[in-house]
């Protein structure tokens, strides 16, 4: 559907991004991802014919973009840019109907077929209920859906969108990407867009081009190119770490451990984040390498004691954890499920009580005796992670007093 080979893009003779290779097949959703100023918009404007390439050629369905007459191009290609347009007191229907211009006669009269196509497009973007509203009255998310509908009404084979989710809330971001994915899958339209939202790009798009330092740093499926450190390097992120496996950004606090957390099976994630926000250093263990908690803990900069997946906790890992536990003031039991391979973590909790450490538990107090036995009354019970943080703060305050 669209092809660019060894293309340099920019303004006049000034190259912004060099050596762009892009191949988009029918029904594919392609995303340009990169920091502000990387050249994503320049590439999109060049692909859509709004800018001439500094060098190289863009082909639409095998034809040189420069050779396609504008009315014919409007039947093949639709463009949705980030700039907010002033459309006065036009209704949604009137704006959407503009998309039929390439298909109508000189006076732009709409046939019954045209009106049916407009209705169908508004249905496709969940905007039929807006058709009689004035454009100026709409929210940003609603306006974006109308612009996509207008593009769809052109009946193009290719749609180019520049930051279609900018300024939208989470609901409308998801809705816009879902609409575009559906257009690709059901109508076979090829979509090329730029995004800032890493999570949407990785989970919603089929092919990603990473734009960095005036060139295409990587190109392929999200699974091929989003590897350890890729996003960190692309956006030069400091003070936080992007976890490629989970598709999440975690703010880390690299403090010396003062709290030991026994977790696992996802029970530790909320605790790690709550304590990290409060500025505490943590040691987390003993966690198996296939446990979701280990990935969140690493992204937060926690010290991790790691055991191989599916193996019972080895004695050397247990003793490593015990030695670190001696140096901290607090132990937290996240209420993790106990089985044969992680029983030693439960032993660590009891050992902390014997050492005289302040031990917090997120396990339900009414069932605690089965878990802790004779040590049940030596443990402080909390219902959520934020409560643990507050208890630690209160205890520290009392100690200072």
Short mmCIF file of C-alpha atoms in Angstrom, two decimals:
data_model
loop_
_atom_site.label_atom_id
_atom_site.label_comp_id
_atom_site.label_asym_id
_atom_site.label_seq_id
_atom_site.Cartn_x
_atom_site.Cartn_y
_atom_site.Cartn_z
CA UNK A 1 0.00 0.00 0.00
CA UNK A 2 2.75 2.47 0.87
CA UNK A 3 6.47 2.24 0.20
CA UNK A 4 9.38 4.56 0.96
CA UNK A 5 12.97 3.46 0.32
CA UNK A 6 16.12 5.24 1.49
CA UNK A 7 14.12 8.44 1.84
CA UNK A 8 15.48 11.56 3.55
CA UNK A 9 12.83 13.87 5.00
CA UNK A 10 13.09 17.46 6.10
CA UNK A 11 12.55 21.03 4.94
CA UNK A 12 14.04 22.14 1.63
CA UNK A 13 17.62 20.83 1.84
CA UNK A 14 17.72 20.37 5.63
CA UNK A 15 17.42 16.68 6.53
CA UNK A 16 15.51 15.89 9.74
CA UNK A 17 15.40 12.08 9.43
CA UNK A 18 17.57 10.18 6.98
CA UNK A 19 17.33 6.85 5.23
CA UNK A 20 13.66 6.13 6.00
CA UNK A 21 12.51 2.70 4.83
CA UNK A 22 8.82 2.01 5.31
CA UNK A 23 6.66 -0.73 3.84
CA UNK A 24 2.99 -0.84 4.73
CA UNK A 25 0.81 -3.67 3.48
CA UNK A 26 -2.99 -3.80 3.27
CA UNK A 27 -4.68 -3.78 6.67
CA UNK A 28 -1.51 -3.03 8.66
CA UNK A 29 -1.31 -0.65 11.64
CA UNK A 30 2.10 1.06 11.69
CA UNK A 31 3.31 3.37 14.45
CA UNK A 32 6.14 5.90 14.58
CA UNK A 33 7.43 6.14 18.13
CA UNK A 34 10.01 8.56 19.48
CA UNK A 35 10.61 11.66 21.64
CA UNK A 36 9.44 15.17 20.82
CA UNK A 37 11.38 16.68 17.95
CA UNK A 38 12.53 13.31 16.61
CA UNK A 39 10.91 13.94 13.22
CA UNK A 40 7.76 11.79 13.39
CA UNK A 41 5.49 14.52 12.04
CA UNK A 42 7.96 15.35 9.28
CA UNK A 43 7.93 11.73 8.13
CA UNK A 44 4.12 11.60 8.16
CA UNK A 45 3.80 14.87 6.23
CA UNK A 46 6.20 13.53 3.64
CA UNK A 47 4.38 10.21 3.33
CA UNK A 48 1.10 12.07 2.79
CA UNK A 49 2.49 14.49 0.19
CA UNK A 50 2.30 17.64 2.31
CA UNK A 51 6.10 17.85 2.20
CA UNK A 52 8.39 16.85 -0.63
CA UNK A 53 11.13 14.39 0.38
CA UNK A 54 14.66 15.81 0.44
CA UNK A 55 15.60 12.67 -1.45
CA UNK A 56 13.88 9.40 -2.31
CA UNK A 57 10.35 8.57 -3.41
CA UNK A 58 7.04 7.66 -1.79
CA UNK A 59 4.85 5.12 -3.59
CA UNK A 60 1.13 4.71 -2.95
CA UNK A 61 -0.15 1.39 -4.27
CA UNK A 62 2.78 1.24 -6.67
CA UNK A 63 2.40 4.79 -8.04
CA UNK A 64 4.82 7.65 -7.39
CA UNK A 65 3.04 9.98 -4.95
CA UNK A 66 4.13 13.04 -6.98
CA UNK A 67 2.46 11.68 -10.11
CA UNK A 68 -0.98 11.14 -8.53
CA UNK A 69 -3.42 13.99 -9.15
CA UNK A 70 -4.90 15.50 -6.00
CA UNK A 71 -8.54 14.43 -6.58
CA UNK A 72 -7.39 10.88 -7.24
CA UNK A 73 -5.02 10.93 -4.25
CA UNK A 74 -7.92 11.98 -1.99
CA UNK A 75 -9.64 8.71 -2.89
CA UNK A 76 -6.59 6.69 -1.85
CA UNK A 77 -5.20 8.64 1.09
CA UNK A 78 -6.76 10.47 4.06
CA UNK A 79 -4.82 12.59 6.54
CA UNK A 80 -5.68 13.54 10.15
CA UNK A 81 -3.27 16.08 11.66
CA UNK A 82 -2.85 17.29 15.24
CA UNK A 83 -3.74 20.92 14.57
CA UNK A 84 -7.16 21.89 15.87
CA UNK A 85 -9.17 23.38 13.01
CA UNK A 86 -11.69 26.19 13.46
CA UNK A 87 -14.91 25.04 11.86
CA UNK A 88 -17.32 27.59 13.27
CA UNK A 89 -20.89 26.44 13.71
CA UNK A 90 -20.73 23.42 11.44
CA UNK A 91 -22.43 20.28 12.67
CA UNK A 92 -20.74 16.91 12.97
CA UNK A 93 -22.66 15.67 9.95
CA UNK A 94 -21.56 18.65 7.85
CA UNK A 95 -17.90 18.19 8.79
CA UNK A 96 -18.01 14.45 8.21
CA UNK A 97 -19.68 15.05 4.84
CA UNK A 98 -16.59 16.98 3.69
CA UNK A 99 -14.95 13.59 3.31
CA UNK A 100 -17.22 12.88 0.30
CA UNK A 101 -15.75 15.81 -1.67
CA UNK A 102 -13.49 13.60 -3.87
CA UNK A 103 -16.51 11.51 -4.86
CA UNK A 104 -19.19 14.18 -5.49
CA UNK A 105 -19.85 16.39 -8.49
CA UNK A 106 -18.73 20.01 -8.91
CA UNK A 107 -21.47 21.44 -6.66
CA UNK A 108 -20.86 18.82 -3.98
CA UNK A 109 -24.42 17.52 -3.85
CA UNK A 110 -24.77 14.44 -1.65
CA UNK A 111 -26.60 11.45 -3.05
CA UNK A 112 -28.50 8.93 -0.94
CA UNK A 113 -25.48 6.65 -1.33
CA UNK A 114 -23.17 9.39 0.01
CA UNK A 115 -25.44 9.93 3.01
CA UNK A 116 -25.43 6.20 3.69
CA UNK A 117 -21.61 6.14 3.61
CA UNK A 118 -21.50 9.08 6.05
CA UNK A 119 -23.90 7.31 8.41
CA UNK A 120 -21.86 4.11 8.21
CA UNK A 121 -18.62 5.96 9.01
CA UNK A 122 -20.17 7.72 12.01
CA UNK A 123 -21.35 4.32 13.24
CA UNK A 124 -17.84 2.89 12.77
CA UNK A 125 -16.39 5.51 15.15
CA UNK A 126 -19.32 5.42 17.61
CA UNK A 127 -20.37 8.98 16.78
CA UNK A 128 -23.88 8.63 15.29
CA UNK A 129 -25.34 10.27 18.40
CA UNK A 130 -23.20 13.34 17.72
CA UNK A 131 -24.28 13.94 14.10
CA UNK A 132 -26.48 16.99 14.85
CA UNK A 133 -24.19 18.52 17.48
CA UNK A 134 -22.03 21.53 16.69
CA UNK A 135 -18.35 20.63 16.36
CA UNK A 136 -17.33 23.45 18.71
CA UNK A 137 -19.38 21.87 21.50
CA UNK A 138 -17.56 18.55 21.41
CA UNK A 139 -14.84 17.26 23.72
CA UNK A 140 -11.35 16.62 22.31
CA UNK A 141 -12.04 12.89 22.18
CA UNK A 142 -15.31 13.38 20.32
CA UNK A 143 -13.65 15.78 17.86
CA UNK A 144 -10.95 13.23 17.11
CA UNK A 145 -13.55 10.57 16.35
CA UNK A 146 -15.29 12.97 13.95
CA UNK A 147 -12.00 13.66 12.15
CA UNK A 148 -11.40 9.93 11.77
CA UNK A 149 -14.95 9.54 10.44
CA UNK A 150 -14.31 12.30 7.90
CA UNK A 151 -11.16 10.50 6.77
CA UNK A 152 -13.03 7.19 6.57
CA UNK A 153 -15.79 8.78 4.45
CA UNK A 154 -13.18 9.42 1.75
CA UNK A 155 -13.11 5.61 1.44
CA UNK A 156 -9.30 5.62 1.37
CA UNK A 157 -6.97 2.66 1.28
CA UNK A 158 -4.50 4.45 3.53
CA UNK A 159 -4.98 6.80 6.53
CA UNK A 160 -2.12 8.85 8.02
CA UNK A 161 -2.63 10.30 11.51
CA UNK A 162 -0.32 12.55 13.49
CA UNK A 163 -0.68 12.03 17.27
CA UNK A 164 -4.38 11.05 17.17
CA UNK A 165 -4.46 10.45 20.95
CA UNK A 166 -2.91 13.78 22.02
CA UNK A 167 -4.82 15.58 24.81
CA UNK A 168 -7.25 12.67 25.19
CA UNK A 169 -8.16 10.91 28.42
CA UNK A 170 -7.58 7.18 28.82
CA UNK A 171 -11.11 6.23 27.69
CA UNK A 172 -10.85 8.13 24.42
CA UNK A 173 -7.25 7.03 23.77
CA UNK A 174 -8.30 3.40 23.98
CA UNK A 175 -11.40 4.07 21.90
CA UNK A 176 -9.45 5.81 19.11
CA UNK A 177 -6.85 3.02 18.85
CA UNK A 178 -9.60 0.39 18.98
CA UNK A 179 -11.41 2.12 16.10
CA UNK A 180 -8.23 2.24 14.01
CA UNK A 181 -7.46 -1.43 14.72
CA UNK A 182 -10.96 -2.36 13.66
CA UNK A 183 -10.62 -0.40 10.41
CA UNK A 184 -7.43 -2.32 9.65
CA UNK A 185 -8.90 -5.73 10.46
CA UNK A 186 -12.39 -5.36 9.02
CA UNK A 187 -11.94 -2.94 6.12
CA UNK A 188 -8.33 -3.68 5.19
CA UNK A 189 -7.30 -0.03 5.52
CA UNK A 190 -3.60 0.60 6.12
CA UNK A 191 -2.98 3.04 8.99
CA UNK A 192 0.26 4.91 9.65
CA UNK A 193 0.32 7.04 12.80
CA UNK A 194 2.59 8.61 15.37
CA UNK A 195 2.14 8.19 19.12
CA UNK A 196 3.72 9.31 22.36
CA UNK A 197 1.96 6.71 24.47
CA UNK A 198 4.39 3.79 24.68
CA UNK A 199 1.84 1.39 26.13
CA UNK A 200 -0.71 2.02 23.36
CA UNK A 201 1.95 1.68 20.67
CA UNK A 202 3.34 -1.61 21.95
CA UNK A 203 0.01 -3.25 22.69
CA UNK A 204 -2.11 -1.81 19.87
CA UNK A 205 0.12 -1.57 16.79
CA UNK A 206 1.41 -4.29 14.49
CA UNK A 207 4.65 -2.64 13.38
CA UNK A 208 6.72 0.04 15.14
CA UNK A 209 9.43 2.35 13.85
CA UNK A 210 11.62 3.87 16.56
CA UNK A 211 12.81 7.38 15.56
CA UNK A 212 15.94 8.64 17.30
CA UNK A 213 18.77 11.03 16.50
CA UNK A 214 17.66 11.69 12.94
CA UNK A 215 17.31 8.08 11.85
CA UNK A 216 15.23 4.92 12.17
CA UNK A 217 16.78 3.25 15.22
CA UNK A 218 14.74 0.06 14.86
CA UNK A 219 11.79 -1.32 12.92
CA UNK A 220 9.66 -4.43 13.39
CA UNK A 221 6.99 -5.96 15.60
CA UNK A 222 6.84 -4.75 19.22
CA UNK A 223 8.20 -8.12 20.38
CA UNK A 224 11.19 -7.81 18.04
CA UNK A 225 12.30 -4.29 18.91
CA UNK A 226 11.15 -3.57 22.47
CA UNK A 227 14.00 -5.21 24.33
CA UNK A 228 15.68 -4.48 27.65
CA UNK A 229 16.67 -0.82 27.82
CA UNK A 230 15.22 0.14 24.41
CA UNK A 231 12.59 2.57 25.68
CA UNK A 232 14.93 3.79 28.42
CA UNK A 233 17.49 4.74 25.78
CA UNK A 234 14.99 6.08 23.23
CA UNK A 235 13.48 8.62 25.62
CA UNK A 236 16.57 9.10 27.80
CA UNK A 237 14.46 8.37 30.86
CA UNK A 238 15.98 9.24 34.24
CA UNK A 239 14.48 8.60 37.66
CA UNK A 240 12.25 5.82 36.35
CA UNK A 241 12.59 2.58 34.46
CA UNK A 242 10.41 1.13 31.73
CA UNK A 243 9.66 -2.56 32.13
CA UNK A 244 9.34 -4.06 28.64
CA UNK A 245 7.73 -7.29 29.84
CA UNK A 246 4.91 -5.57 31.72
CA UNK A 247 4.69 -2.50 29.48
CA UNK A 248 4.84 -0.16 32.47
CA UNK A 249 6.96 2.71 33.75
CA UNK A 250 8.13 2.44 37.37
CA UNK A 251 9.65 5.26 39.43
CA UNK A 252 12.53 3.87 41.38
CA UNK A 253 14.19 4.94 44.60
CA UNK A 254 17.64 3.40 44.91
CA UNK A 255 17.91 3.59 48.67
CA UNK A 256 19.82 1.22 50.96
CA UNK A 257 17.34 -1.49 52.08
CA UNK A 258 15.65 -0.79 55.38
CA UNK A 259 12.64 -3.04 54.82
CA UNK A 260 12.62 -6.72 53.88
CA UNK A 261 9.57 -7.89 51.94
CA UNK A 262 8.54 -11.52 51.61
CA UNK A 263 6.20 -11.67 48.61
CA UNK A 264 5.41 -13.51 45.44
CA UNK A 265 2.63 -14.41 43.03
CA UNK A 266 1.85 -10.71 42.42
CA UNK A 267 1.11 -9.96 46.08
CA UNK A 268 4.16 -7.74 46.43
CA UNK A 269 3.59 -5.31 43.53
CA UNK A 270 1.36 -2.83 45.35
CA UNK A 271 3.56 -2.97 48.46
CA UNK A 272 6.74 -2.28 46.47
CA UNK A 273 5.15 0.72 44.75
CA UNK A 274 3.68 2.17 47.95
CA UNK A 275 7.00 1.95 49.78
CA UNK A 276 8.94 3.27 46.79
CA UNK A 277 6.67 6.33 46.64
CA UNK A 278 7.42 6.90 50.30
CA UNK A 279 11.17 6.76 49.56
CA UNK A 280 12.05 3.51 51.29
CA UNK A 281 14.76 1.15 50.14
CA UNK A 282 13.68 -2.50 49.93
CA UNK A 283 15.05 -5.98 49.69
CA UNK A 284 12.59 -8.41 48.12
CA UNK A 285 12.93 -12.13 48.31
CA UNK A 286 13.21 -14.90 47.87
CA UNK A 287 11.47 -14.50 44.48
CA UNK A 288 11.40 -17.01 41.65
CA UNK A 289 12.60 -15.77 38.26
CA UNK A 290 9.18 -16.35 36.65
CA UNK A 291 7.26 -14.40 39.31
CA UNK A 292 5.63 -11.13 38.27
CA UNK A 293 6.80 -9.51 41.52
CA UNK A 294 10.43 -9.87 40.51
CA UNK A 295 9.96 -7.78 37.37
CA UNK A 296 8.22 -4.97 39.22
CA UNK A 297 10.80 -5.08 42.01
CA UNK A 298 13.69 -4.81 39.55
CA UNK A 299 12.05 -1.90 37.72
CA UNK A 300 11.68 -0.10 41.06
CA UNK A 301 15.35 -0.58 41.84
CA UNK A 302 14.79 -2.97 44.75
CA UNK A 303 17.50 -5.36 45.86
CA UNK A 304 16.29 -8.80 44.77
CA UNK A 305 17.17 -12.26 46.01
CA UNK A 306 16.29 -14.52 43.12
CA UNK A 307 15.73 -18.24 42.83
CA UNK A 308 15.37 -20.23 39.60
CA UNK A 309 11.82 -20.83 38.39
CA UNK A 310 10.03 -23.90 39.80
CA UNK A 311 12.92 -24.72 42.17
CA UNK A 312 12.49 -24.96 45.90
CA UNK A 313 14.29 -22.11 47.65
CA UNK A 314 17.87 -23.26 48.13
CA UNK A 315 19.59 -22.98 51.50
CA UNK A 316 22.16 -20.47 50.23
CA UNK A 317 19.35 -18.15 49.04
CA UNK A 318 17.61 -18.51 52.37
CA UNK A 319 20.77 -17.63 54.30
CA UNK A 320 21.49 -14.70 51.96
CA UNK A 321 18.01 -13.36 52.69
CA UNK A 322 18.42 -13.99 56.42
CA UNK A 323 21.68 -12.05 56.56
CA UNK A 324 20.12 -9.04 54.84
CA UNK A 325 17.07 -9.29 57.10
CA UNK A 326 19.34 -8.88 60.12
CA UNK A 327 20.30 -5.42 58.90
CA UNK A 328 16.78 -4.01 58.46
CA UNK A 329 14.22 -2.80 60.98
CA UNK A 330 11.04 -4.02 59.31
CA UNK A 331 9.73 -7.16 57.63
CA UNK A 332 6.53 -7.28 55.56
CA UNK A 333 4.63 -10.45 54.71
CA UNK A 334 2.50 -9.61 51.65
CA UNK A 335 0.21 -12.57 52.26
CA UNK A 336 1.72 -14.64 49.45
CA UNK A 337 0.39 -18.17 48.86
CA UNK A 338 2.63 -20.75 50.52
CA UNK A 339 3.63 -23.94 48.76
CA UNK A 340 6.44 -26.47 48.84
CA UNK A 341 8.87 -24.40 46.74
CA UNK A 342 8.54 -21.15 48.73
CA UNK A 343 8.04 -22.48 52.27
CA UNK A 344 11.40 -20.99 53.27
CA UNK A 345 9.95 -17.50 52.79
CA UNK A 346 7.46 -18.31 55.53
CA UNK A 347 10.40 -19.42 57.67
CA UNK A 348 11.98 -15.99 57.06
CA UNK A 349 8.87 -14.26 58.39
CA UNK A 350 8.91 -16.31 61.59
CA UNK A 351 12.68 -15.78 61.90
CA UNK A 352 12.10 -12.00 61.71
CA UNK A 353 9.63 -12.22 64.60
CA UNK A 354 12.17 -14.19 66.65
CA UNK A 355 14.80 -11.54 65.91
CA UNK A 356 12.53 -8.90 67.40
CA UNK A 357 11.91 -7.13 64.07
CA UNK A 358 8.69 -5.22 63.54
CA UNK A 359 6.73 -7.56 61.26
CA UNK A 360 3.71 -6.40 59.28
CA UNK A 361 1.33 -8.76 57.56
CA UNK A 362 -1.27 -8.22 54.82
CA UNK A 363 -2.67 -11.68 55.49
CA UNK A 364 -6.24 -11.69 56.94
CA UNK A 365 -5.96 -11.60 60.74
CA UNK A 366 -8.92 -13.93 61.24
CA UNK A 367 -6.98 -16.73 59.53
CA UNK A 368 -3.55 -15.78 60.85
CA UNK A 369 -3.12 -18.58 63.41
CA UNK A 370 -2.96 -21.23 60.66
CA UNK A 371 -0.14 -19.24 59.08
CA UNK A 372 1.89 -18.05 62.07
CA UNK A 373 0.91 -20.39 64.91
CA UNK A 374 2.29 -19.29 68.28
CA UNK A 375 3.75 -16.11 66.76
CA UNK A 376 0.37 -14.78 65.63
CA UNK A 377 0.09 -12.11 68.33
CA UNK A 378 3.62 -10.82 67.67
CA UNK A 379 2.68 -9.52 64.21
CA UNK A 380 0.97 -6.26 63.21
CA UNK A 381 -1.85 -6.73 60.71
CA UNK A 382 -2.74 -4.24 57.98
CA UNK A 383 -5.38 -4.39 55.26
CA UNK A 384 -3.44 -2.54 52.53
CA UNK A 385 0.03 -1.35 51.59
CA UNK A 386 -0.64 2.33 52.37
CA UNK A 387 -1.53 1.34 55.93
CA UNK A 388 1.84 -0.37 56.32
CA UNK A 389 3.62 2.78 55.15
CA UNK A 390 1.67 4.91 57.63
CA UNK A 391 2.44 2.50 60.49
CA UNK A 392 6.17 2.68 59.70
CA UNK A 393 6.06 6.47 59.56
CA UNK A 394 4.16 6.62 62.87
CA UNK A 395 6.67 4.24 64.52
CA UNK A 396 9.60 6.33 63.29
CA UNK A 397 7.97 9.48 64.60
CA UNK A 398 7.47 7.90 68.02
CA UNK A 399 11.08 6.74 68.09
CA UNK A 400 12.31 10.27 67.29
CA UNK A 401 10.13 11.70 70.04
#
